[in-house]
CSV table of C-alpha atoms in Angstrom, one decimal:
chain,number,residue,atom,x,y,z
A,1349,MET,CA,-51.6,-38.3,48.7
A,1350,SER,CA,-53.4,-35.0,48.1
A,1351,ASP,CA,-52.2,-32.7,45.6
A,1352,ASN,CA,-51.2,-29.8,48.3
A,1353,ILE,CA,-48.9,-32.4,49.8
A,1354,ARG,CA,-47.5,-33.2,46.3
A,1355,PHE,CA,-46.7,-29.3,45.5
A,1356,LYS,CA,-45.4,-28.8,49.0
A,1357,ILE,CA,-43.1,-31.6,48.6
A,1358,LEU,CA,-41.8,-30.5,45.3
A,1359,ASN,CA,-41.9,-26.8,46.0
A,1360,THR,CA,-39.7,-27.3,48.8
A,1361,ILE,CA,-37.0,-29.7,47.0
A,1362,GLU,CA,-36.9,-27.2,44.3
A,1363,HIS,CA,-36.2,-24.1,46.5
A,1364,LEU,CA,-33.6,-26.3,48.3
A,1365,CYS,CA,-31.7,-26.9,44.8
A,1366,THR,CA,-32.3,-23.4,43.7
A,1367,ILE,CA,-30.4,-22.2,46.8
A,1368,CYS,CA,-27.6,-24.5,45.8
A,1369,VAL,CA,-27.6,-23.3,42.1
A,1370,GLU,CA,-27.4,-19.7,43.2
A,1371,GLN,CA,-24.5,-20.4,45.5
A,1372,MET,CA,-22.8,-22.3,42.9
A,1373,TYR,CA,-23.0,-19.1,40.7
A,1374,ARG,CA,-21.5,-17.0,43.5
A,1375,LEU,CA,-18.3,-19.3,43.9
A,1376,PRO,CA,-15.9,-19.0,45.9
A,1377,SER,CA,-17.1,-16.2,47.7
A,1378,SER,CA,-20.0,-18.8,48.9
A,1379,LEU,CA,-20.3,-22.6,49.0
A,1380,PRO,CA,-23.3,-24.9,47.5
A,1381,SER,CA,-24.9,-26.4,51.1
A,1382,LEU,CA,-28.1,-28.1,52.2
A,1383,MET,CA,-29.8,-27.3,55.6
A,1384,ILE,CA,-31.6,-30.7,56.6
A,1385,ASN,CA,-33.3,-30.7,60.1
A,1386,GLY,CA,-30.7,-28.1,61.4
A,1387,GLN,CA,-27.6,-29.7,60.0
A,1388,ASN,CA,-25.5,-28.0,57.4
A,1389,TYR,CA,-24.1,-30.4,54.2
A,1390,GLN,CA,-21.7,-28.6,51.9
A,1391,TRP,CA,-19.7,-29.5,49.2
A,1392,ASN,CA,-16.3,-27.9,48.0
A,1393,ASP,CA,-12.9,-28.8,46.4
A,1394,LYS,CA,-11.3,-28.2,49.9
A,1395,ILE,CA,-13.4,-29.8,52.4
A,1396,GLU,CA,-12.9,-33.5,53.7
A,1397,ASP,CA,-14.3,-36.1,51.1
A,1398,LYS,CA,-16.9,-37.5,53.5
A,1399,ASP,CA,-18.7,-33.9,53.5
A,1400,ARG,CA,-18.8,-33.8,49.8
A,1401,ARG,CA,-19.9,-37.5,49.8
A,1402,ASP,CA,-22.8,-36.7,52.3
A,1403,PHE,CA,-23.7,-33.4,50.5
A,1404,THR,CA,-23.9,-35.6,47.3
A,1405,GLN,CA,-25.8,-38.3,48.9
A,1406,TYR,CA,-28.6,-35.7,50.0
A,1407,ILE,CA,-29.0,-34.3,46.0
A,1408,TYR,CA,-29.4,-37.4,44.6
A,1409,VAL,CA,-32.1,-38.7,47.2
A,1410,LEU,CA,-33.6,-35.0,46.5
A,1411,SER,CA,-33.7,-35.4,43.0
A,1412,THR,CA,-34.9,-39.2,43.2
A,1413,ILE,CA,-37.7,-37.9,45.4
A,1414,HIS,CA,-38.5,-35.1,43.0
A,1415,ARG,CA,-38.9,-37.4,39.9
A,1416,LEU,CA,-41.1,-40.1,42.0
A,1417,VAL,CA,-43.3,-37.5,43.7
A,1418,ARG,CA,-43.7,-35.7,40.0
A,1419,THR,CA,-44.6,-39.1,38.2
A,1420,GLN,CA,-46.5,-40.5,41.3
A,1421,THR,CA,-44.5,-43.8,41.1
A,1422,ARG,CA,-42.9,-45.5,43.7
A,1423,MET,CA,-39.4,-47.3,44.3
A,1424,ASN,CA,-38.4,-49.9,46.8
A,1425,MET,CA,-36.0,-48.5,49.1
A,1426,ARG,CA,-33.6,-51.2,48.4
A,1427,GLU,CA,-33.7,-50.1,44.7
A,1428,LEU,CA,-32.4,-46.7,46.3
A,1429,PHE,CA,-29.8,-48.3,47.5
A,1430,TYR,CA,-28.6,-50.3,44.3
A,1431,SER,CA,-29.0,-47.3,42.3
A,1432,GLN,CA,-26.1,-45.9,43.4
A,1433,VAL,CA,-24.2,-48.8,45.5
A,1434,ASN,CA,-20.8,-46.8,45.4
A,1435,LEU,CA,-22.4,-43.6,46.6
A,1436,PHE,CA,-24.3,-45.1,49.5
A,1437,ARG,CA,-22.0,-47.9,50.5
A,1438,HIS,CA,-24.4,-49.3,53.0
A,1439,GLN,CA,-28.3,-49.3,52.9
A,1440,ARG,CA,-28.6,-48.2,56.3
A,1441,VAL,CA,-26.8,-44.8,54.7
A,1442,SER,CA,-29.7,-44.2,52.2
A,1443,ASP,CA,-32.4,-45.5,54.4
A,1444,ASN,CA,-31.4,-42.8,56.9
A,1445,ILE,CA,-31.4,-39.9,54.4
A,1446,VAL,CA,-34.7,-40.8,53.4
A,1447,GLU,CA,-35.9,-40.7,56.9
A,1448,GLN,CA,-34.3,-37.3,57.8
A,1449,LEU,CA,-35.6,-35.8,54.6
A,1450,ALA,CA,-39.3,-37.4,55.4
A,1451,ARG,CA,-38.9,-35.6,58.8
A,1452,HIS,CA,-37.5,-32.2,57.6
A,1453,LEU,CA,-40.4,-32.2,54.7
A,1454,ASP,CA,-42.7,-33.4,57.6
A,1455,VAL,CA,-44.5,-36.2,55.6
A,1456,ASP,CA,-44.6,-39.9,55.8
A,1457,ARG,CA,-41.6,-41.7,54.0
A,1458,ARG,CA,-44.2,-43.6,51.5
A,1459,GLN,CA,-45.4,-39.9,50.6
A,1460,LEU,CA,-41.8,-39.2,49.2
A,1461,GLY,CA,-42.4,-42.4,47.1
A,1462,PHE,CA,-40.5,-45.0,49.0
A,1463,VAL,CA,-41.6,-48.5,50.2
A,1464,THR,CA,-40.0,-51.4,51.7
A,1465,THR,CA,-40.4,-55.2,51.0
A,1466,ALA,CA,-43.5,-56.8,52.6
A,1467,LYS,CA,-42.3,-58.3,55.8
A,1468,GLY,CA,-45.1,-58.3,58.4
A,1469,PHE,CA,-48.2,-60.6,58.4
A,1470,CYS,CA,-51.7,-60.2,60.2
A,1471,ALA,CA,-54.5,-62.7,60.7
A,1472,GLY,CA,-57.5,-62.7,62.7
A,1473,ASN,CA,-60.5,-60.4,62.8
A,1474,VAL,CA,-59.1,-57.5,60.3
A,1475,GLN,CA,-60.3,-56.0,57.1
A,1476,PHE,CA,-58.7,-53.5,55.0
A,1477,ARG,CA,-58.6,-52.0,51.5
A,1478,ASN,CA,-55.5,-50.8,49.5
A,1479,LEU,CA,-56.3,-47.5,48.1
A,1480,ARG,CA,-53.8,-47.9,45.2
A,1481,SER,CA,-55.3,-50.7,43.8
A,1482,GLY,CA,-58.5,-51.1,45.5
A,1483,GLU,CA,-58.0,-54.6,46.7
A,1484,PHE,CA,-60.3,-55.8,49.5
A,1485,THR,CA,-58.7,-58.1,52.1
A,1486,ASP,CA,-60.6,-60.1,54.8
A,1487,CYS,CA,-57.8,-61.7,57.1
A,1488,THR,CA,-60.5,-63.8,59.0
A,1489,GLN,CA,-61.0,-66.0,55.5
A,1490,LEU,CA,-56.9,-66.7,55.2
A,1491,SER,CA,-55.6,-69.4,57.0
A,1492,THR,CA,-51.9,-68.6,56.9
A,1493,GLY,CA,-52.3,-64.9,57.6
A,1494,GLN,CA,-52.1,-62.0,55.1
A,1495,LEU,CA,-48.7,-60.0,54.1
A,1496,ILE,CA,-48.8,-56.3,55.3
A,1497,VAL,CA,-47.6,-54.5,52.3
A,1498,ASP,CA,-46.2,-51.1,52.5
A,1499,ASP,CA,-48.9,-49.3,51.0
A,1500,ASP,CA,-51.7,-46.9,51.8
A,1501,LEU,CA,-54.4,-49.3,53.6
A,1502,GLU,CA,-57.6,-48.4,54.9
A,1503,ILE,CA,-58.8,-50.2,57.8
A,1504,ILE,CA,-62.6,-51.3,57.3
A,1505,GLU,CA,-64.2,-51.7,60.6
A,1506,THR,CA,-65.3,-55.4,61.3
A,1507,GLU,CA,-68.8,-56.3,62.2
A,1508,GLN,CA,-67.6,-57.6,65.4
A,1509,PRO,CA,-65.1,-55.5,67.3
A,1510,ILE,CA,-61.6,-56.8,67.6
A,1511,THR,CA,-61.5,-58.3,71.3
A,1512,PHE,CA,-57.5,-57.7,71.7
A,1513,ILE,CA,-54.6,-57.6,69.4
A,1514,LEU,CA,-51.5,-59.9,70.0
A,1515,ILE,CA,-48.1,-59.0,68.7
A,1516,VAL,CA,-45.7,-62.1,68.4
A,1517,GLU,CA,-42.2,-61.4,67.7
A,1518,LYS,CA,-41.4,-64.1,65.2
A,1519,ASP,CA,-43.0,-65.8,62.4
A,1520,THR,CA,-42.4,-69.7,63.8
A,1521,VAL,CA,-44.6,-68.6,66.8
A,1522,PHE,CA,-47.1,-66.8,64.8
A,1523,GLN,CA,-47.6,-70.0,62.5
A,1524,HIS,CA,-47.5,-72.3,65.7
A,1525,LEU,CA,-50.4,-70.3,67.2
A,1526,LEU,CA,-52.4,-70.2,63.9
A,1527,ASN,CA,-51.8,-73.9,63.3
A,1528,ASP,CA,-52.8,-74.7,66.9
A,1529,GLY,CA,-56.0,-72.9,67.0
A,1530,PHE,CA,-55.3,-69.6,68.6
A,1531,LEU,CA,-58.3,-67.8,66.1
A,1532,ILE,CA,-60.5,-70.3,67.2
A,1533,ARG,CA,-60.1,-70.3,70.9
A,1534,TYR,CA,-59.9,-66.6,70.7
A,1535,ARG,CA,-62.2,-65.4,68.3
A,1536,GLY,CA,-62.4,-62.0,67.5
A,1537,ALA,CA,-58.6,-61.3,68.1
A,1538,CYS,CA,-56.0,-60.1,65.7
A,1539,LEU,CA,-52.5,-61.7,65.4
A,1540,ILE,CA,-49.6,-59.6,64.0
A,1541,THR,CA,-45.8,-60.4,63.5
A,1542,GLY,CA,-43.1,-58.3,62.2
A,1543,ARG,CA,-40.8,-61.1,61.9
A,1544,GLY,CA,-38.3,-59.8,64.1
A,1545,GLN,CA,-37.9,-55.9,64.4
A,1546,PRO,CA,-41.2,-54.4,62.6
A,1547,ASP,CA,-41.2,-52.6,59.5
A,1548,HIS,CA,-42.9,-49.4,58.8
A,1549,ALA,CA,-45.6,-51.2,57.0
A,1550,THR,CA,-46.5,-53.4,60.0
A,1551,ARG,CA,-46.1,-50.4,62.9
A,1552,SER,CA,-48.4,-48.5,60.4
A,1553,LEU,CA,-51.2,-51.0,60.5
A,1554,LEU,CA,-50.9,-51.5,64.2
A,1555,LEU,CA,-51.3,-47.6,64.6
A,1556,GLN,CA,-54.4,-47.5,62.3
A,1557,LEU,CA,-56.0,-50.5,64.3
A,1558,SER,CA,-55.3,-48.7,67.5
A,1559,HIS,CA,-56.9,-45.8,66.5
A,1560,MET,CA,-60.2,-47.4,64.9
A,1561,TYR,CA,-60.3,-49.7,68.1
A,1562,HIS,CA,-59.4,-47.1,71.0
A,1563,ASP,CA,-60.3,-49.1,73.5
A,1564,THR,CA,-59.0,-52.9,72.6
A,1565,PRO,CA,-56.1,-54.0,74.2
A,1566,ILE,CA,-52.9,-54.7,72.6
A,1567,TYR,CA,-50.4,-57.2,73.9
A,1568,ILE,CA,-47.1,-58.5,72.9
A,1569,LEU,CA,-45.1,-61.7,73.2
A,1570,THR,CA,-41.3,-62.1,72.6
A,1571,ASP,CA,-38.3,-64.3,73.1
A,1572,CYS,CA,-36.9,-63.8,76.8
A,1573,ASP,CA,-33.8,-62.1,75.7
A,1574,ILE,CA,-32.6,-58.6,75.4
A,1575,PHE,CA,-33.7,-58.6,71.5
A,1576,GLY,CA,-37.1,-59.4,72.2
A,1577,VAL,CA,-37.2,-56.7,74.8
A,1578,LEU,CA,-36.2,-54.3,72.2
A,1579,ILE,CA,-38.6,-55.1,69.8
A,1580,ALA,CA,-41.5,-54.6,72.2
A,1581,CYS,CA,-40.1,-51.3,73.0
A,1582,THR,CA,-40.0,-50.3,69.1
A,1583,TYR,CA,-43.6,-51.1,69.0
A,1584,ARG,CA,-44.3,-49.2,72.2
A,1585,MET,CA,-42.5,-46.2,70.9
A,1586,SER,CA,-44.5,-46.4,67.8
A,1587,PHE,CA,-47.5,-44.8,69.8
A,1588,HIS,CA,-47.5,-41.3,71.0
A,1589,GLU,CA,-45.8,-40.6,74.3
A,1590,ASN,CA,-49.0,-40.2,76.3
A,1591,HIS,CA,-50.4,-43.8,74.7
A,1592,HIS,CA,-47.2,-46.0,75.6
A,1593,HIS,CA,-49.2,-47.6,77.8
A,1594,ARG,CA,-51.6,-49.2,75.2
A,1595,LEU,CA,-48.9,-51.7,74.5
A,1596,ARG,CA,-48.7,-54.4,77.5
A,1597,TRP,CA,-45.8,-56.9,77.4
A,1598,LEU,CA,-47.4,-60.3,78.0
A,1599,GLY,CA,-44.1,-62.4,78.1
A,1600,VAL,CA,-41.7,-64.0,78.4
A,1601,TRP,CA,-40.4,-62.1,81.1
A,1602,PRO,CA,-37.0,-62.8,82.5
A,1603,GLU,CA,-38.2,-63.4,85.8
A,1604,GLU,CA,-40.0,-66.4,84.7
A,1605,LEU,CA,-37.0,-68.3,83.8
A,1606,ILE,CA,-37.4,-69.1,87.1
A,1607,SER,CA,-41.1,-69.4,87.6
A,1608,LEU,CA,-41.8,-71.7,84.8
A,1609,SER,CA,-42.1,-75.1,86.3
A,1610,SER,CA,-42.3,-77.0,83.0
A,1611,LEU,CA,-38.3,-75.7,82.0
A,1612,ASN,CA,-35.2,-77.3,82.6
A,1613,LYS,CA,-31.7,-76.0,82.6
A,1614,SER,CA,-31.2,-77.0,79.1
A,1615,GLN,CA,-34.1,-75.0,77.6
A,1616,THR,CA,-32.5,-72.2,78.3
A,1617,LEU,CA,-29.6,-70.4,76.9
A,1618,PRO,CA,-26.5,-68.7,78.9
A,1619,ILE,CA,-26.0,-65.1,78.1
A,1620,THR,CA,-22.1,-65.4,76.7
A,1621,ASP,CA,-22.2,-62.7,73.8
A,1622,GLU,CA,-20.5,-59.1,75.0
A,1623,ARG,CA,-22.6,-57.2,72.9
A,1624,GLU,CA,-25.6,-58.7,74.5
A,1625,HIS,CA,-24.2,-57.9,78.0
A,1626,ARG,CA,-23.5,-54.1,76.7
A,1627,MET,CA,-27.2,-53.7,75.6
A,1628,ILE,CA,-28.5,-55.1,78.4
A,1629,ALA,CA,-26.6,-52.6,80.7
A,1630,ARG,CA,-27.6,-49.7,78.3
A,1631,PHE,CA,-31.4,-50.7,78.3
A,1632,ILE,CA,-31.1,-50.5,82.2
A,1633,GLN,CA,-29.8,-47.0,82.2
A,1634,ARG,CA,-32.3,-45.6,79.8
A,1635,SER,CA,-34.8,-42.9,81.3
A,1636,ASP,CA,-37.6,-43.6,79.1
A,1637,ILE,CA,-38.3,-47.1,80.1
A,1638,ASP,CA,-40.9,-48.2,83.0
A,1639,ASP,CA,-39.4,-49.1,86.2
A,1640,GLU,CA,-41.1,-52.4,86.1
A,1641,TRP,CA,-39.4,-53.1,82.4
A,1642,ARG,CA,-36.3,-52.4,83.9
A,1643,ARG,CA,-36.6,-54.6,86.9
A,1644,GLN,CA,-37.4,-57.4,84.6
A,1645,VAL,CA,-34.2,-57.1,82.4
A,1646,THR,CA,-32.0,-56.8,85.6
A,1647,PHE,CA,-32.5,-60.4,85.9
A,1648,PHE,CA,-30.6,-61.0,82.6
A,1649,GLN,CA,-27.7,-59.7,84.5
A,1650,GLN,CA,-28.2,-61.5,87.7
A,1651,HIS,CA,-28.8,-65.1,86.2
A,1652,GLN,CA,-27.1,-64.7,82.7
A,1653,ARG,CA,-29.8,-67.1,81.2
A,1654,LYS,CA,-32.2,-66.3,78.3
A,1655,MET,CA,-35.0,-68.2,76.6
A,1656,GLU,CA,-36.9,-68.5,73.4
A,1657,ILE,CA,-40.5,-68.6,73.1
A,1658,GLU,CA,-40.5,-72.2,71.7
A,1659,ALA,CA,-39.2,-73.6,74.8
A,1660,ILE,CA,-42.6,-73.3,76.4
A,1661,TYR,CA,-43.9,-75.8,74.3
A,1662,GLU,CA,-41.4,-77.9,72.6
A,1663,ASN,CA,-41.1,-80.1,75.3
A,1664,GLY,CA,-44.6,-81.3,75.4
A,1665,THR,CA,-45.5,-80.4,78.8
A,1666,LYS,CA,-46.9,-77.1,78.3
A,1667,SER,CA,-49.3,-75.6,75.5
A,1668,LEU,CA,-48.4,-72.3,74.3
A,1669,ILE,CA,-52.2,-71.4,73.8
A,1670,HIS,CA,-53.9,-73.2,76.4
A,1671,ASP,CA,-51.8,-73.1,79.3
A,1672,TYR,CA,-49.2,-70.0,79.1
A,1673,LEU,CA,-51.2,-67.4,77.3
A,1674,HIS,CA,-54.9,-68.5,78.6
A,1675,ASP,CA,-52.9,-68.3,82.1
A,1676,LYS,CA,-51.7,-64.5,81.5
A,1677,LEU,CA,-54.9,-63.1,79.2
A,1678,MET,CA,-57.2,-64.6,82.2
A,1679,GLY,CA,-55.3,-63.3,85.2
A,1680,HIS,CA,-54.2,-59.8,83.3
A,1681,ARG,CA,-50.7,-60.7,84.1
A,1682,LEU,CA,-49.2,-58.0,82.2
A,1683,LEU,CA,-46.5,-55.4,82.1
């Protein structure tokens, strides 16, 4: 992080806190308050306890950020929550405050000194260097994939350009593809998993790869359920609005519950959870979704069935790599 960004963060925090102190000196004619992203957080003895808590939470996180940036140290997001469990009560509260402050300061969360526990993995034709430690990683030399750390990574352009990037929703499918020779059959490909909803580090790595290899196709393979569809959307929304089309949904599509001849009904699951029904209905009403993606999700409503990726290969009649993925990639069957 450049000194200019560091000084900008420190000066903005100090300015916010100086205003609060000046307001405290003028009590009761003025009330200590913070204006973050157009939202006012205020404190005094007469307002609701929740409002005082919100104000205190922001002051605490601002002071923590100031210390981390000033000393150029890092803190895990989980550490922040556990440093004041009684104040935050839930980690999503402290996580949201950090994201709000990052937007207010117009910087990346890592530039505030916060990192997350590594979660995603990548494998294949990818090389990068950790700018903090200097460590160089060549994923072509790793048989089980490389953990994607939440740190400043510099992508190193490989001798042979990446042919395509395949994102898979689940770690089990990621490992199955590696064990079954996916990167041998598709030399030059890059394989990524966020192991469920992708974390910041996984999305950041994908964005860097997409910028370096701007003509490289990017595909995603998810479970055939509303959770898989939403994970695909999370990846897609990581790109700038004009580049959402970079990511293409390879499957498993809801309409394939009918067309996959190797499946029998016992390999699909009924949609019985009311929460899933509500999520499906909300998705169909969204205005930021492609019509074809919306049409696919209506199949969940019509047939009330879902399926995991593993159902394609676990019965032994169809190979995920040599049959399903090959047919999709060679036939350019994408959404």
